[in-house]
Amino acid sequence: MAKKTYWIFYILFLNTTIQIVNGGFQKLFHKGIRYERLSLLNFTEISTEYGYKSEEHTVITEDGYVLTLFRIPKGKNCHFTVQTTPVLIMHGLLLSSDSWIDSGPEAGLAYLISDDCYDLWAGNVRGNYYSRNHTRMNPEVDSEFWKFSLNEVGVYDLPAIIDYILEYTRSVKLNYIGYSQSGGSFIIMCSERSGYCGKVSVAILLHPAAKMTNVKSQAFRIITKACEILEPNIQNALEYEALPRGGYIQKMMHDICQNDFIADTICRSILTMLDSYNPGSISVSTIRALTGHFPAGTSFRVMAWFSQVLNKEEFQNFDYGPVMNMKIYGRKQPTTYNCNATTAPVVIIHGENDNIVSKKDVEWLKGQLPNVLEVVYVKNPLWNHFDVPYSQHTREMLYPKIGEYLFKYSGHGAE
Ligand SMILES: *[C@@H]1O[C@H](CO)[C@@H](O)[C@H](O)[C@H]1NC(C)=O
Ligand SMILES: *[C@@H]1O[C@H](CO)[C@@H](O)[C@H](O)[C@H]1NC(C)=O
Ligand SMILES: *[C@@H]1O[C@H](CO)[C@@H](O)[C@H](O)[C@H]1NC(C)=O
């Protein structure tokens, strides 16, 4: 109990300090900041800026969440017929679809995939700034809105997005690319929603986060632990939202990181501290752009779930404590996900220097999934977690494998 009180005081203290520093900073510099133009724009505006035509779609989940989905039906540099099998790409924790375009047309995976003539769809899960709406609930006042963990993303969001795309494009199957938490939510979907795995021709999981006991990043452990401790103490709706876009942490990061020197030193160090060091991989302009879209917001419960997962040997549902677990799951322990229900062919791509999702946990996952075609490690031994969306070298390091499997598993190929 004493430990918990200490934590709460520590977090409150940190919180207040950051607010004061940020307030002072804003007064001093705010007017003088020259923002990276793209960091203030949305997916449609950014892709249009680079000459990519995109579309906005709205998907409503079974439980009423309103999600925004973006589509680039044909890349600017695609000069052939677009493949009929659509491609869905899903973002990582605290990110949004914008993470696939923040590194620009030379490196952003949404551009590379659509330029290679695939019908590219980029989703957003409940709780981030593109999917912060509901048919009945108001995220500003209804705390119920925020009572979801990654379980609901896998059980409701992914199936709704997949059904929408298949219906809209009149396709039977699509190809799925899931980064980090979207690897985990894919496995949750396959475990909990029978039939949905069969709608995916191939699932390419980039640095998938499932069991995470071997996380090396102390910063990630501390942040998620703080959320786990705070979660049961939260009272009003807005406090349930963790690290929103427009919140003071995002605003402060965005403001200070607009200076090239600071972006290259302080802001790069923050990314390094959360993950690991890969010198020069992420360009300064990408750092300036990404801070406009990261952190993108989620629920405290998602963050708390990650903290639980770091300490559990199983890949399991949210742990409410024995009493609530009994009510919800009918047993004291949360239910574990059935990894062997992931019947779709899976390709795992990972990096040796990822301090958030470690190699050991990826190897564990490989042993659990019944239909793994290949586990590939990116050639650069310094390749880390944030390199997937943000590195300027994705075209050489990441895309060839992705392209190889998308091609094999599109329309003409094996279904
Ligand atoms: C993106 O910006 C455009 C232009 O300002 C606007 O029309 C559109 O509604 C925005 N889309 C989203 C999803 O915010
Ligand atoms: C939220 O979703 C509803 C559809 O259920 C829509 O009518 C409304 O305009 C949306 N609100 C915002 C702010 O996008
Ligand atoms: C998955 O494994 C469990 C436990 O070993 C087993 O009971 C179940 O039948 C398996 N399911 C499939 C789809 O193979």
GROMACS .gro file of C-alpha atoms and ligand atoms in nm:
model
  457
    1MET     CA    1   0.000   0.000   0.000
    2ALA     CA    2   0.282   0.239   0.095
    3LYS     CA    3   0.447   0.167  -0.236
    4LYS     CA    4   0.130   0.259  -0.419
    5THR     CA    5   0.093   0.589  -0.232
    6TYR     CA    6   0.452   0.670  -0.317
    7TRP     CA    7   0.383   0.606  -0.683
    8ILE     CA    8   0.074   0.824  -0.689
    9PHE     CA    9   0.262   1.112  -0.526
   10TYR     CA   10   0.550   1.066  -0.762
   11ILE     CA   11   0.322   1.076  -1.067
   12LEU     CA   12   0.129   1.377  -0.939
   13PHE     CA   13   0.457   1.557  -0.875
   14LEU     CA   14   0.588   1.476  -1.220
   15ASN     CA   15   0.257   1.575  -1.372
   16THR     CA   16   0.256   1.916  -1.202
   17THR     CA   17   0.619   1.983  -1.290
   18ILE     CA   18   0.560   1.907  -1.654
   19GLN     CA   19   0.254   2.133  -1.660
   20ILE     CA   20   0.443   2.423  -1.507
   21VAL     CA   21   0.745   2.384  -1.736
   22ASN     CA   22   0.515   2.350  -2.034
   23GLY     CA   23   0.309   2.655  -1.938
   24GLY     CA   24   0.623   2.866  -1.907
   25PHE     CA   25   0.759   2.728  -2.230
   26GLN     CA   26   0.441   2.808  -2.417
   27LYS     CA   27   0.438   3.166  -2.289
   28LEU     CA   28   0.800   3.218  -2.386
   29PHE     CA   29   0.822   3.054  -2.724
   30HIS     CA   30   0.483   2.959  -2.854
   31LYS     CA   31   0.439   3.242  -3.099
   32GLY     CA   32   0.786   3.197  -3.242
   33ILE     CA   33   0.759   2.826  -3.326
   34ARG     CA   34   0.778   2.730  -3.690
   35TYR     CA   35   0.594   2.402  -3.703
   36GLU     CA   36   0.683   2.132  -3.947
   37ARG     CA   37   0.383   2.198  -4.169
   38LEU     CA   38   0.282   1.836  -4.205
   39SER     CA   39   0.275   1.777  -3.831
   40LEU     CA   40  -0.040   1.988  -3.802
   41LEU     CA   41  -0.225   1.820  -4.089
   42ASN     CA   42  -0.433   1.502  -4.104
   43PHE     CA   43  -0.380   1.189  -4.317
   44THR     CA   44  -0.585   1.317  -4.610
   45GLU     CA   45  -0.414   1.654  -4.615
   46ILE     CA   46  -0.063   1.510  -4.587
   47SER     CA   47  -0.106   1.245  -4.856
   48THR     CA   48  -0.269   1.502  -5.084
   49GLU     CA   49   0.027   1.731  -5.029
   50TYR     CA   50   0.253   1.462  -5.177
   51GLY     CA   51   0.019   1.391  -5.467
   52TYR     CA   52  -0.149   1.078  -5.330
   53LYS     CA   53  -0.526   1.064  -5.365
   54SER     CA   54  -0.684   0.926  -5.051
   55GLU     CA   55  -1.030   0.858  -4.910
   56GLU     CA   56  -1.183   0.874  -4.563
   57HIS     CA   57  -1.417   0.601  -4.442
   58THR     CA   58  -1.614   0.557  -4.122
   59VAL     CA   59  -1.665   0.218  -3.961
   60ILE     CA   60  -1.902   0.152  -3.673
   61THR     CA   61  -1.823  -0.142  -3.448
   62GLU     CA   62  -2.081  -0.378  -3.299
   63ASP     CA   63  -2.044  -0.197  -2.966
   64GLY     CA   64  -2.090   0.147  -3.120
   65TYR     CA   65  -1.738   0.289  -3.156
   66VAL     CA   66  -1.693   0.512  -3.460
   67LEU     CA   67  -1.357   0.448  -3.628
   68THR     CA   68  -1.187   0.638  -3.909
   69LEU     CA   69  -1.022   0.445  -4.186
   70PHE     CA   70  -0.808   0.596  -4.462
   71ARG     CA   71  -0.753   0.451  -4.805
   72ILE     CA   72  -0.504   0.517  -5.081
   73PRO     CA   73  -0.667   0.324  -5.368
   74LYS     CA   74  -0.375   0.376  -5.605
   75GLY     CA   75  -0.029   0.512  -5.528
   76LYS     CA   76   0.111   0.807  -5.719
   77ASN     CA   77   0.392   0.591  -5.859
   78CYS     CA   78   0.183   0.286  -5.940
   79HIS     CA   79   0.173   0.250  -6.319
   80PHE     CA   80   0.002  -0.089  -6.341
   81THR     CA   81  -0.336  -0.227  -6.246
   82VAL     CA   82  -0.391  -0.228  -5.871
   83GLN     CA   83  -0.401  -0.576  -5.712
   84THR     CA   84  -0.754  -0.678  -5.621
   85THR     CA   85  -0.670  -0.807  -5.273
   86PRO     CA   86  -0.684  -0.505  -5.039
   87VAL     CA   87  -0.413  -0.446  -4.779
   88LEU     CA   88  -0.498  -0.331  -4.427
   89ILE     CA   89  -0.218  -0.177  -4.219
   90MET     CA   90  -0.270  -0.123  -3.845
   91HIS     CA   91  -0.067   0.104  -3.618
   92GLY     CA   92   0.112   0.050  -3.286
   93LEU     CA   93   0.036   0.157  -2.929
   94LEU     CA   94  -0.028   0.533  -2.891
   95LEU     CA   95   0.002   0.581  -3.266
   96SER     CA   96  -0.242   0.639  -3.550
   97SER     CA   97  -0.263   0.583  -3.926
   98ASP     CA   98  -0.046   0.895  -3.960
   99SER     CA   99   0.257   0.698  -3.844
  100TRP     CA  100   0.255   0.532  -4.188
  101ILE     CA  101   0.307   0.863  -4.367
  102ASP     CA  102   0.505   1.073  -4.119
  103SER     CA  103   0.840   0.967  -4.265
  104GLY     CA  104   0.743   1.096  -4.610
  105PRO     CA  105   0.689   0.936  -4.952
  106GLU     CA  106   1.037   0.785  -4.967
  107ALA     CA  107   0.991   0.580  -4.652
  108GLY     CA  108   0.632   0.580  -4.518
  109LEU     CA  109   0.492   0.228  -4.556
  110ALA     CA  110   0.151   0.356  -4.673
  111TYR     CA  111   0.326   0.522  -4.968
  112LEU     CA  112   0.556   0.228  -5.046
  113ILE     CA  113   0.270  -0.021  -5.041
  114SER     CA  114   0.035   0.190  -5.254
  115ASP     CA  115   0.317   0.275  -5.498
  116ASP     CA  116   0.367  -0.100  -5.541
  117CYS     CA  117   0.007  -0.113  -5.670
  118TYR     CA  118  -0.184  -0.235  -5.366
  119ASP     CA  119  -0.517  -0.097  -5.251
  120LEU     CA  120  -0.396   0.041  -4.916
  121TRP     CA  121  -0.620   0.087  -4.612
  122ALA     CA  122  -0.487   0.235  -4.288
  123GLY     CA  123  -0.705   0.182  -3.980
  124ASN     CA  124  -0.735   0.355  -3.644
  125VAL     CA  125  -0.838   0.175  -3.327
  126ARG     CA  126  -1.079   0.307  -3.064
  127GLY     CA  127  -0.946   0.586  -2.846
  128ASN     CA  128  -0.696   0.758  -3.074
  129TYR     CA  129  -0.775   1.102  -3.218
  130TYR     CA  130  -0.930   0.959  -3.536
  131SER     CA  131  -1.147   0.709  -3.351
  132ARG     CA  132  -1.262   0.911  -3.053
  133ASN     CA  133  -1.634   0.892  -3.115
  134HIS     CA  134  -1.925   0.664  -3.040
  135THR     CA  135  -2.285   0.629  -3.153
  136ARG     CA  136  -2.422   0.676  -2.798
  137MET     CA  137  -2.137   0.777  -2.569
  138ASN     CA  138  -1.944   1.100  -2.551
  139PRO     CA  139  -1.574   1.041  -2.477
  140GLU     CA  140  -1.561   1.376  -2.297
  141VAL     CA  141  -1.816   1.282  -2.031
  142ASP     CA  142  -1.888   0.908  -2.041
  143SER     CA  143  -1.617   0.716  -1.862
  144GLU     CA  144  -1.766   0.395  -2.004
  145PHE     CA  145  -1.625   0.499  -2.340
  146TRP     CA  146  -1.272   0.445  -2.208
  147LYS     CA  147  -1.330   0.106  -2.047
  148PHE     CA  148  -1.154  -0.103  -2.305
  149SER     CA  149  -0.824  -0.286  -2.326
  150LEU     CA  150  -0.659  -0.443  -2.630
  151ASN     CA  151  -0.917  -0.722  -2.598
  152GLU     CA  152  -1.194  -0.500  -2.737
  153VAL     CA  153  -0.969  -0.388  -3.021
  154GLY     CA  154  -0.922  -0.750  -3.128
  155VAL     CA  155  -1.281  -0.854  -3.060
  156TYR     CA  156  -1.465  -0.554  -3.213
  157ASP     CA  157  -1.244  -0.308  -3.400
  158LEU     CA  158  -1.050  -0.540  -3.629
  159PRO     CA  159  -1.352  -0.751  -3.730
  160ALA     CA  160  -1.555  -0.435  -3.807
  161ILE     CA  161  -1.272  -0.286  -4.014
  162ILE     CA  162  -1.210  -0.612  -4.202
  163ASP     CA  163  -1.582  -0.662  -4.279
  164TYR     CA  164  -1.611  -0.303  -4.399
  165ILE     CA  165  -1.317  -0.330  -4.639
  166LEU     CA  166  -1.424  -0.668  -4.777
  167GLU     CA  167  -1.775  -0.545  -4.835
  168TYR     CA  168  -1.669  -0.213  -4.986
  169THR     CA  169  -1.419  -0.371  -5.225
  170ARG     CA  170  -1.626  -0.686  -5.279
  171SER     CA  171  -1.329  -0.899  -5.190
  172VAL     CA  172  -1.327  -1.236  -5.021
  173LYS     CA  173  -1.001  -1.185  -4.835
  174LEU     CA  174  -0.751  -0.915  -4.752
  175ASN     CA  175  -0.389  -0.903  -4.645
  176TYR     CA  176  -0.314  -0.775  -4.298
  177ILE     CA  177  -0.008  -0.587  -4.177
  178GLY     CA  178   0.001  -0.531  -3.802
  179TYR     CA  179   0.271  -0.346  -3.615
  180SER     CA  180   0.340  -0.408  -3.246
  181GLN     CA  181   0.004  -0.402  -3.058
  182SER     CA  182  -0.171  -0.477  -3.388
  183GLY     CA  183   0.014  -0.808  -3.393
  184GLY     CA  184  -0.134  -0.884  -3.050
  185SER     CA  185  -0.483  -0.767  -3.141
  186PHE     CA  186  -0.473  -0.984  -3.453
  187ILE     CA  187  -0.402  -1.293  -3.243
  188ILE     CA  188  -0.681  -1.187  -3.003
  189MET     CA  189  -0.920  -1.159  -3.297
  190CYS     CA  190  -0.828  -1.505  -3.428
  191SER     CA  191  -0.867  -1.649  -3.078
  192GLU     CA  192  -1.199  -1.484  -2.990
  193ARG     CA  193  -1.381  -1.440  -3.321
  194SER     CA  194  -1.403  -1.761  -3.513
  195GLY     CA  195  -1.412  -1.716  -3.888
  196TYR     CA  196  -1.224  -1.385  -3.899
  197CYS     CA  197  -0.879  -1.534  -3.933
  198GLY     CA  198  -1.004  -1.702  -4.249
  199LYS     CA  199  -1.070  -1.362  -4.406
  200VAL     CA  200  -0.697  -1.290  -4.412
  201SER     CA  201  -0.476  -1.435  -4.687
  202VAL     CA  202  -0.151  -1.353  -4.513
  203ALA     CA  203  -0.080  -1.166  -4.190
  204ILE     CA  204   0.250  -0.984  -4.183
  205LEU     CA  205   0.326  -0.905  -3.820
  206LEU     CA  206   0.590  -0.638  -3.769
  207HIS     CA  207   0.755  -0.662  -3.425
  208PRO     CA  208   0.435  -0.818  -3.281
  209ALA     CA  209   0.354  -0.752  -2.915
  210ALA     CA  210   0.189  -1.051  -2.748
  211LYS     CA  211   0.360  -1.199  -2.443
  212MET     CA  212   0.610  -0.932  -2.339
  213THR     CA  213   0.794  -1.059  -2.032
  214ASN     CA  214   1.134  -0.979  -2.182
  215VAL     CA  215   1.083  -0.608  -2.250
  216LYS     CA  216   1.418  -0.434  -2.202
  217SER     CA  217   1.295  -0.075  -2.206
  218GLN     CA  218   1.278   0.046  -1.846
  219ALA     CA  219   1.094   0.359  -1.961
  220PHE     CA  220   0.819   0.146  -2.115
  221ARG     CA  221   0.792  -0.057  -1.794
  222ILE     CA  222   0.769   0.255  -1.579
  223ILE     CA  223   0.511   0.433  -1.794
  224THR     CA  224   0.281   0.133  -1.821
  225LYS     CA  225   0.326   0.053  -1.451
  226ALA     CA  226   0.226   0.408  -1.361
  227CYS     CA  227  -0.091   0.366  -1.568
  228GLU     CA  228  -0.168   0.031  -1.406
  229ILE     CA  229  -0.144   0.187  -1.061
  230LEU     CA  230  -0.351   0.491  -1.154
  231GLU     CA  231  -0.621   0.306  -1.348
  232PRO     CA  232  -0.835   0.185  -1.054
  233ASN     CA  233  -0.818   0.532  -0.892
  234ILE     CA  234  -0.958   0.722  -1.185
  235GLN     CA  235  -1.296   0.887  -1.142
  236ASN     CA  236  -1.400   1.107  -1.430
  237ALA     CA  237  -1.414   1.037  -1.801
  238LEU     CA  238  -1.134   1.256  -1.924
  239GLU     CA  239  -0.885   1.110  -1.681
  240TYR     CA  240  -0.950   0.771  -1.837
  241GLU     CA  241  -0.787   0.889  -2.157
  242ALA     CA  242  -0.414   0.822  -2.159
  243LEU     CA  243  -0.169   1.047  -2.343
  244PRO     CA  244  -0.410   1.212  -2.587
  245ARG     CA  245  -0.312   1.421  -2.884
  246GLY     CA  246  -0.359   1.779  -2.767
  247GLY     CA  247  -0.271   1.677  -2.412
  248TYR     CA  248   0.015   1.868  -2.255
  249ILE     CA  249   0.275   1.594  -2.306
  250GLN     CA  250   0.205   1.576  -2.679
  251LYS     CA  251   0.185   1.956  -2.709
  252MET     CA  252   0.509   2.010  -2.524
  253MET     CA  253   0.693   1.745  -2.726
  254HIS     CA  254   0.555   1.896  -3.043
  255ASP     CA  255   0.662   2.247  -2.947
  256ILE     CA  256   1.016   2.175  -2.837
  257CYS     CA  257   1.085   1.925  -3.114
  258GLN     CA  258   1.024   2.179  -3.389
  259ASN     CA  259   1.374   2.315  -3.339
  260ASP     CA  260   1.610   2.106  -3.555
  261PHE     CA  261   1.887   2.099  -3.295
  262ILE     CA  262   1.652   2.001  -3.012
  263ALA     CA  263   1.480   1.745  -3.235
  264ASP     CA  264   1.814   1.584  -3.313
  265THR     CA  265   1.930   1.579  -2.950
  266ILE     CA  266   1.660   1.587  -2.682
  267CYS     CA  267   1.373   1.446  -2.886
  268ARG     CA  268   1.589   1.175  -3.039
  269SER     CA  269   1.709   1.085  -2.688
  270ILE     CA  270   1.351   1.045  -2.572
  271LEU     CA  271   1.286   0.797  -2.853
  272THR     CA  272   1.615   0.624  -2.772
  273MET     CA  273   1.524   0.603  -2.405
  274LEU     CA  274   1.187   0.446  -2.483
  275ASP     CA  275   1.342   0.203  -2.730
  276SER     CA  276   1.711   0.185  -2.829
  277TYR     CA  277   1.981   0.359  -3.028
  278ASN     CA  278   1.997   0.336  -3.406
  279PRO     CA  279   2.197   0.641  -3.514
  280GLY     CA  280   2.062   0.844  -3.805
  281SER     CA  281   1.784   0.599  -3.884
  282ILE     CA  282   1.504   0.846  -3.817
  283SER     CA  283   1.550   1.180  -3.991
  284VAL     CA  284   1.512   1.511  -3.811
  285SER     CA  285   1.216   1.616  -4.026
  286THR     CA  286   1.042   1.287  -3.938
  287ILE     CA  287   1.096   1.358  -3.568
  288ARG     CA  288   0.944   1.702  -3.618
  289ALA     CA  289   0.647   1.558  -3.806
  290LEU     CA  290   0.578   1.261  -3.578
  291THR     CA  291   0.552   1.471  -3.263
  292GLY     CA  292   0.240   1.626  -3.415
  293HIS     CA  293   0.076   1.281  -3.415
  294PHE     CA  294   0.234   1.100  -3.122
  295PRO     CA  295   0.122   1.017  -2.859
  296ALA     CA  296  -0.217   0.972  -3.023
  297GLY     CA  297  -0.417   0.868  -2.718
  298THR     CA  298  -0.562   0.546  -2.582
  299SER     CA  299  -0.735   0.433  -2.263
  300PHE     CA  300  -0.561   0.390  -1.930
  301ARG     CA  301  -0.686   0.033  -1.936
  302VAL     CA  302  -0.490  -0.044  -2.252
  303MET     CA  303  -0.177   0.092  -2.085
  304ALA     CA  304  -0.253  -0.104  -1.767
  305TRP     CA  305  -0.303  -0.420  -1.969
  306PHE     CA  306   0.043  -0.377  -2.120
  307SER     CA  307   0.185  -0.346  -1.771
  308GLN     CA  308   0.013  -0.673  -1.675
  309VAL     CA  309   0.140  -0.846  -1.987
  310LEU     CA  310   0.499  -0.755  -1.901
  311ASN     CA  311   0.472  -0.974  -1.595
  312LYS     CA  312   0.266  -1.268  -1.717
  313GLU     CA  313   0.397  -1.583  -1.877
  314GLU     CA  314   0.075  -1.617  -2.075
  315PHE     CA  315  -0.088  -1.402  -2.338
  316GLN     CA  316  -0.408  -1.324  -2.155
  317ASN     CA  317  -0.710  -1.100  -2.118
  318PHE     CA  318  -0.731  -0.804  -1.880
  319ASP     CA  319  -0.683  -0.894  -1.514
  320TYR     CA  320  -0.949  -0.722  -1.300
  321GLY     CA  321  -0.844  -0.897  -0.980
  322PRO     CA  322  -0.991  -1.226  -0.850
  323VAL     CA  323  -1.338  -1.097  -0.755
  324MET     CA  324  -1.418  -0.917  -1.079
  325ASN     CA  325  -1.245  -1.187  -1.282
  326MET     CA  326  -1.485  -1.440  -1.131
  327LYS     CA  327  -1.780  -1.228  -1.247
  328ILE     CA  328  -1.646  -1.159  -1.593
  329TYR     CA  329  -1.456  -1.476  -1.684
  330GLY     CA  330  -1.610  -1.722  -1.439
  331ARG     CA  331  -1.265  -1.794  -1.288
  332LYS     CA  332  -1.015  -1.616  -1.068
  333GLN     CA  333  -0.756  -1.582  -1.341
  334PRO     CA  334  -0.824  -1.400  -1.666
  335THR     CA  335  -0.877  -1.621  -1.968
  336THR     CA  336  -0.575  -1.682  -2.189
  337TYR     CA  337  -0.587  -1.632  -2.563
  338ASN     CA  338  -0.570  -1.936  -2.782
  339CYS     CA  339  -0.272  -1.859  -3.005
  340ASN     CA  340  -0.321  -2.177  -3.204
  341ALA     CA  341  -0.646  -2.033  -3.342
  342THR     CA  342  -0.434  -1.805  -3.562
  343THR     CA  343  -0.481  -2.030  -3.860
  344ALA     CA  344  -0.400  -1.765  -4.123
  345PRO     CA  345  -0.047  -1.787  -4.263
  346VAL     CA  346   0.175  -1.554  -4.061
  347VAL     CA  347   0.504  -1.387  -4.147
  348ILE     CA  348   0.689  -1.223  -3.860
  349ILE     CA  349   0.939  -0.948  -3.926
  350HIS     CA  350   1.150  -0.833  -3.635
  351GLY     CA  351   1.463  -0.635  -3.542
  352GLU     CA  352   1.745  -0.750  -3.313
  353ASN     CA  353   1.774  -0.413  -3.137
  354ASP     CA  354   1.407  -0.377  -3.042
  355ASN     CA  355   1.395  -0.301  -2.670
  356ILE     CA  356   1.016  -0.293  -2.648
  357VAL     CA  357   0.932  -0.625  -2.814
  358SER     CA  358   1.226  -0.855  -2.748
  359LYS     CA  359   1.357  -1.137  -2.964
  360LYS     CA  360   1.287  -1.392  -2.690
  361ASP     CA  361   0.917  -1.304  -2.686
  362VAL     CA  362   0.898  -1.317  -3.063
  363GLU     CA  363   1.057  -1.662  -3.057
  364TRP     CA  364   0.799  -1.767  -2.797
  365LEU     CA  365   0.520  -1.642  -3.023
  366LYS     CA  366   0.664  -1.831  -3.318
  367GLY     CA  367   0.635  -2.149  -3.112
  368GLN     CA  368   0.269  -2.076  -3.026
  369LEU     CA  369   0.136  -1.989  -3.371
  370PRO     CA  370   0.040  -2.289  -3.582
  371ASN     CA  371   0.101  -2.147  -3.930
  372VAL     CA  372   0.418  -1.937  -3.936
  373LEU     CA  373   0.566  -1.919  -4.286
  374GLU     CA  374   0.882  -1.737  -4.189
  375VAL     CA  375   1.041  -1.529  -3.914
  376VAL     CA  376   1.267  -1.267  -4.066
  377TYR     CA  377   1.517  -1.048  -3.883
  378VAL     CA  378   1.596  -0.717  -4.050
  379LYS     CA  379   1.954  -0.712  -4.181
  380ASN     CA  380   2.064  -0.408  -3.983
  381PRO     CA  381   2.147  -0.538  -3.632
  382LEU     CA  382   2.054  -0.197  -3.486
  383TRP     CA  383   1.700  -0.207  -3.629
  384ASN     CA  384   1.461  -0.118  -3.344
  385HIS     CA  385   1.095  -0.077  -3.259
  386PHE     CA  386   1.037   0.279  -3.381
  387ASP     CA  387   1.223   0.210  -3.705
  388VAL     CA  388   0.918   0.027  -3.840
  389PRO     CA  389   0.706   0.339  -3.890
  390TYR     CA  390   0.974   0.608  -3.879
  391SER     CA  391   1.312   0.497  -4.023
  392GLN     CA  392   1.424   0.650  -4.350
  393HIS     CA  393   1.552   0.305  -4.454
  394THR     CA  394   1.225   0.110  -4.461
  395ARG     CA  395   1.242   0.078  -4.839
  396GLU     CA  396   1.557  -0.137  -4.823
  397MET     CA  397   1.522  -0.287  -4.476
  398LEU     CA  398   1.154  -0.370  -4.445
  399TYR     CA  399   0.965  -0.338  -4.769
  400PRO     CA  400   1.122  -0.616  -4.982
  401LYS     CA  401   0.989  -0.892  -4.751
  402ILE     CA  402   0.652  -0.722  -4.714
  403GLY     CA  403   0.626  -0.683  -5.092
  404GLU     CA  404   0.729  -1.043  -5.151
  405TYR     CA  405   0.449  -1.182  -4.934
  406LEU     CA  406   0.185  -0.932  -5.044
  407PHE     CA  407   0.254  -1.038  -5.402
  408LYS     CA  408   0.245  -1.410  -5.324
  409TYR     CA  409  -0.085  -1.378  -5.140
  410SER     CA  410  -0.270  -1.139  -5.368
  411GLY     CA  411  -0.556  -1.238  -5.599
  412HIS     CA  412  -0.354  -1.422  -5.860
  413GLY     CA  413  -0.146  -1.617  -5.607
  414ALA     CA  414  -0.227  -1.879  -5.344
  415GLU     CA  415  -0.545  -1.799  -5.154
  416LIG     C1  416  -0.886   1.623  -4.271
  416LIG     O1  417  -0.878   1.757  -4.315
  416LIG     C2  418  -0.972   1.788  -4.416
  416LIG     C3  419  -0.942   1.926  -4.467
  416LIG     O2  420  -0.930   2.017  -4.364
  416LIG     C4  421  -1.112   1.777  -4.360
  416LIG     O3  422  -1.208   1.806  -4.460
  416LIG     C5  423  -1.132   1.636  -4.311
  416LIG     O4  424  -1.258   1.623  -4.249
  416LIG     C6  425  -1.024   1.596  -4.213
  416LIG     N1  426  -1.038   1.455  -4.185
  416LIG     C7  427  -1.036   1.400  -4.063
  416LIG     C8  428  -1.060   1.257  -4.055
  416LIG     O5  429  -1.013   1.465  -3.966
  417LIG     C1  430  -1.969   1.082  -3.418
  417LIG     O1  431  -2.034   0.977  -3.483
  417LIG     C2  432  -2.168   1.004  -3.519
  417LIG     C3  433  -2.221   0.879  -3.587
  417LIG     O2  434  -2.264   0.788  -3.496
  417LIG     C4  435  -2.176   1.124  -3.609
  417LIG     O3  436  -2.311   1.155  -3.634
  417LIG     C5  437  -2.105   1.242  -3.548
  417LIG     O4  438  -2.102   1.350  -3.638
  417LIG     C6  439  -1.966   1.205  -3.507
  417LIG     N1  440  -1.903   1.316  -3.437
  417LIG     C7  441  -1.787   1.366  -3.472
  417LIG     C8  442  -1.736   1.478  -3.387
  417LIG     O5  443  -1.724   1.326  -3.568
  418LIG     C1  444  -0.515  -2.537  -2.931
  418LIG     O1  445  -0.450  -2.590  -2.818
  418LIG     C2  446  -0.538  -2.630  -2.714
  418LIG     C3  447  -0.456  -2.668  -2.594
  418LIG     O2  448  -0.342  -2.740  -2.629
  418LIG     C4  449  -0.624  -2.744  -2.765
  418LIG     O3  450  -0.713  -2.783  -2.664
  418LIG     C5  451  -0.701  -2.694  -2.886
  418LIG     O4  452  -0.775  -2.800  -2.941
  418LIG     C6  453  -0.609  -2.638  -2.991
  418LIG     N1  454  -0.690  -2.574  -3.092
  418LIG     C7  455  -0.663  -2.580  -3.221
  418LIG     C8  456  -0.751  -2.500  -3.312
  418LIG     O5  457  -0.571  -2.646  -3.265
   0.00000   0.00000   0.00000
